[in-house]
Structure formats: structure tokens, C-alpha cells
Amino acid sequence: MTAAKDNKTVQTLMIVEDEVLVSILLRDELQKAGYKVLDLTDRLDAAMEVAKAEKPDLALVNIRLAKGDDGIELSKHLKGLGIPVLLISGQVSRASSAKTVAIGSMPKPYDPEEMLLAVAYLLARLNGDDTLPKLHQLEVFDDSCFDREPAA
């Protein structure tokens, strides 16, 4: 997280998506909502470089990535770095099988407003705030993942 001008904390997101148009539209919507979005990536190795350098608050990861890379494999590595992952994929059954490496799944297709609400909900929960409503499309895998201490 980085400090903003008005002392509010800006939360940092990472998008790992092989569909360029999808990732650009998602990035633009998240930035308009006030999030810092790191450079877009579409492969496991590039995403790991960005994640290690920037330590985002949440990574939005598609399951099918460029060059045959796998988003679930990436999610394992990101979890090892302490970075929570929201899987964004049309492969709902594969996403559900990744419950040990991701905190939730948002199925495609989704509209930008739904994704904004899902991201806000997950970030709030990760910071100990359970007051926001959960979208019905958002599958949260394990409520215990929200019991961790908020980042200092």
C-alpha cells in the first residue's frame, strides 16, 4: 500500500491476464476507482518479477495465461510471497479446484462494476472489515484467509 495525498492508503493491484483488451479495460476501471494498478502482465515469469518488486495487496489472475502458462501455478507462487489472489476466469471448475492457493474466484464474463465491488469486498475483508456485501458471483474459498493480520 502507498500513501495518497489525503492520507488515505492507496491499495495496489496486479492484473495477470492474457486477453489484452480485457486487462486494459479492467485496469482503467480500477484506476478510475482509485487503485494503483501495476504494469499489466500475461505470463508467469513477468508476473513474478512484478510481484516480487512491488508486493501488491491483491492479484487478479486469469487461469489461462500467455505462452501456455497456468494461473493456478502462478497463484501458488504468489501465495508463497504472501500475496492474495482472486482468480478471474471462465474456467469455473478449475478455479474452484484452486481453493488452497487463491482466496476466491470471479467467473467471466463479469462487468467492470461487479469486479470493482468484488475487489473492494476482498480488500476490505483482508483488512478486517466485514461490513461490505458480497456479490453472489464472487466465490470466496476460505473465510479463514481473512483472519490474518493486516499489513503494517
Short mmCIF file of C-alpha atoms in Angstrom, two decimals:
data_model
loop_
_atom_site.label_atom_id
_atom_site.label_comp_id
_atom_site.label_asym_id
_atom_site.label_seq_id
_atom_site.Cartn_x
_atom_site.Cartn_y
_atom_site.Cartn_z
CA MET A 1 0.00 0.00 0.00
CA THR A 2 1.14 3.52 -0.68
CA ALA A 3 0.03 6.73 0.98
CA ALA A 4 -2.18 9.07 -1.01
CA LYS A 5 -2.34 12.87 -0.80
CA ASP A 6 -5.29 12.90 1.59
CA ASN A 7 -3.69 10.36 3.98
CA LYS A 8 -5.91 7.59 2.65
CA THR A 9 -3.99 4.50 1.73
CA VAL A 10 -3.99 3.56 -1.94
CA GLN A 11 -4.19 -0.18 -2.43
CA THR A 12 -2.07 -1.77 -5.12
CA LEU A 13 -3.40 -4.36 -7.53
CA MET A 14 -1.79 -6.61 -10.10
CA ILE A 15 -3.63 -7.95 -13.16
CA VAL A 16 -2.32 -11.07 -14.90
CA GLU A 17 -4.47 -11.69 -17.97
CA ASP A 18 -3.70 -13.00 -21.46
CA GLU A 19 -6.53 -11.07 -23.15
CA VAL A 20 -5.06 -7.60 -23.68
CA LEU A 21 -8.36 -5.77 -24.15
CA VAL A 22 -9.84 -7.37 -21.01
CA SER A 23 -6.80 -6.40 -18.93
CA ILE A 24 -6.75 -2.81 -20.26
CA LEU A 25 -10.47 -2.28 -19.58
CA LEU A 26 -10.11 -3.78 -16.09
CA ARG A 27 -7.01 -1.68 -15.35
CA ASP A 28 -8.75 1.52 -16.47
CA GLU A 29 -11.82 0.85 -14.30
CA LEU A 30 -9.74 0.01 -11.24
CA GLN A 31 -7.57 3.10 -11.69
CA LYS A 32 -10.68 5.30 -12.04
CA ALA A 33 -11.86 3.83 -8.73
CA GLY A 34 -8.62 4.98 -7.08
CA TYR A 35 -6.50 1.83 -7.06
CA LYS A 36 -2.86 1.73 -8.11
CA VAL A 37 -2.58 -0.91 -10.84
CA LEU A 38 0.85 -2.29 -11.62
CA ASP A 39 2.13 -2.95 -15.14
CA LEU A 40 -0.10 -5.50 -16.87
CA THR A 41 1.43 -8.94 -17.37
CA ASP A 42 0.31 -12.06 -19.20
CA ARG A 43 2.97 -14.64 -18.25
CA LEU A 44 4.08 -16.33 -15.04
CA ASP A 45 7.72 -15.15 -15.09
CA ALA A 46 6.82 -11.50 -15.79
CA ALA A 47 4.13 -11.56 -13.11
CA MET A 48 6.58 -12.95 -10.54
CA GLU A 49 9.09 -10.17 -11.31
CA VAL A 50 6.42 -7.52 -10.77
CA ALA A 51 5.07 -9.24 -7.64
CA LYS A 52 8.49 -9.53 -6.01
CA ALA A 53 9.36 -5.91 -6.78
CA GLU A 54 6.02 -4.33 -5.86
CA LYS A 55 4.23 -6.66 -3.37
CA PRO A 56 0.64 -5.83 -4.46
CA ASP A 57 -2.24 -6.03 -1.98
CA LEU A 58 -4.22 -8.29 -4.34
CA ALA A 59 -3.50 -10.05 -7.62
CA LEU A 60 -6.26 -10.67 -10.18
CA VAL A 61 -5.15 -13.73 -12.13
CA ASN A 62 -6.67 -15.46 -15.13
CA ILE A 63 -6.16 -19.23 -15.25
CA ARG A 64 -5.09 -19.41 -18.89
CA LEU A 65 -2.09 -17.16 -19.49
CA ALA A 66 0.14 -16.44 -22.48
CA LYS A 67 2.69 -18.97 -23.76
CA GLY A 68 0.80 -21.84 -22.08
CA ASP A 69 1.47 -20.51 -18.56
CA ASP A 70 -1.00 -21.51 -15.87
CA GLY A 71 -2.60 -19.01 -13.50
CA ILE A 72 -3.10 -21.62 -10.79
CA GLU A 73 0.63 -22.34 -10.81
CA LEU A 74 1.26 -18.58 -10.60
CA SER A 75 -1.19 -18.37 -7.69
CA LYS A 76 0.89 -20.92 -5.75
CA HIS A 77 3.98 -18.75 -6.16
CA LEU A 78 2.10 -15.55 -5.25
CA LYS A 79 0.69 -17.19 -2.12
CA GLY A 80 4.24 -18.08 -1.17
CA LEU A 81 5.05 -14.35 -1.32
CA GLY A 82 2.04 -13.55 0.87
CA ILE A 83 0.07 -12.00 -2.00
CA PRO A 84 -3.64 -12.92 -2.04
CA VAL A 85 -5.08 -13.98 -5.40
CA LEU A 86 -8.53 -13.55 -6.93
CA LEU A 87 -8.89 -15.88 -9.90
CA ILE A 88 -10.73 -14.26 -12.81
CA SER A 89 -11.64 -16.97 -15.27
CA GLY A 90 -14.36 -18.63 -17.27
CA GLN A 91 -12.91 -21.97 -16.13
CA VAL A 92 -15.11 -22.12 -13.04
CA SER A 93 -14.40 -25.76 -12.10
CA ARG A 94 -10.62 -25.25 -12.39
CA ALA A 95 -10.90 -22.08 -10.32
CA SER A 96 -12.84 -23.96 -7.64
CA SER A 97 -10.09 -26.59 -7.57
CA ALA A 98 -7.57 -23.89 -6.62
CA LYS A 99 -9.05 -23.21 -3.17
CA THR A 100 -5.71 -23.76 -1.46
CA VAL A 101 -3.84 -21.09 -3.47
CA ALA A 102 -6.43 -18.35 -4.06
CA ILE A 103 -8.83 -16.50 -1.78
CA GLY A 104 -11.66 -16.50 -4.30
CA SER A 105 -12.87 -16.62 -7.87
CA MET A 106 -14.85 -14.23 -10.05
CA PRO A 107 -16.20 -16.00 -13.15
CA LYS A 108 -16.04 -14.48 -16.62
CA PRO A 109 -17.85 -12.76 -18.09
CA TYR A 110 -18.17 -10.03 -15.47
CA ASP A 111 -18.87 -6.36 -15.87
CA PRO A 112 -16.45 -3.75 -14.52
CA GLU A 113 -18.81 -2.62 -11.75
CA GLU A 114 -19.06 -6.18 -10.46
CA MET A 115 -15.28 -6.54 -10.45
CA LEU A 116 -14.89 -3.23 -8.59
CA LEU A 117 -17.31 -4.46 -5.92
CA ALA A 118 -15.55 -7.83 -5.68
CA VAL A 119 -12.13 -6.19 -5.29
CA ALA A 120 -13.43 -3.72 -2.70
CA TYR A 121 -15.07 -6.56 -0.76
CA LEU A 122 -11.92 -8.74 -0.74
CA LEU A 123 -9.57 -5.90 0.18
CA ALA A 124 -11.88 -4.79 2.98
CA ARG A 125 -12.06 -8.37 4.31
CA LEU A 126 -8.28 -8.71 4.11
CA ASN A 127 -8.05 -5.58 6.25
CA GLY A 128 -10.51 -6.89 8.85
CA ASP A 129 -13.63 -5.08 7.61
CA ASP A 130 -16.57 -7.42 7.05
CA THR A 131 -19.23 -4.74 6.51
CA LEU A 132 -19.36 -4.77 2.70
CA PRO A 133 -21.87 -7.06 0.97
CA LYS A 134 -20.51 -10.00 -1.06
CA LEU A 135 -21.58 -10.31 -4.68
CA HIS A 136 -23.36 -13.56 -5.48
CA GLN A 137 -20.97 -14.21 -8.42
CA LEU A 138 -17.90 -13.95 -6.19
CA GLU A 139 -16.87 -17.29 -4.73
CA VAL A 140 -14.84 -16.88 -1.54
CA PHE A 141 -12.83 -20.03 -0.92
CA ASP A 142 -11.83 -19.88 2.72
CA ASP A 143 -13.01 -17.32 5.24
CA SER A 144 -10.03 -18.15 7.47
CA CYS A 145 -7.71 -16.45 4.97
CA PHE A 146 -9.20 -13.17 6.17
CA ASP A 147 -8.09 -13.79 9.74
CA ARG A 148 -4.51 -12.76 9.01
CA GLU A 149 -3.04 -9.63 10.50
CA PRO A 150 -3.42 -6.55 8.26
CA ALA A 151 -0.21 -5.37 6.65
CA ALA A 152 1.60 -2.70 8.68
#
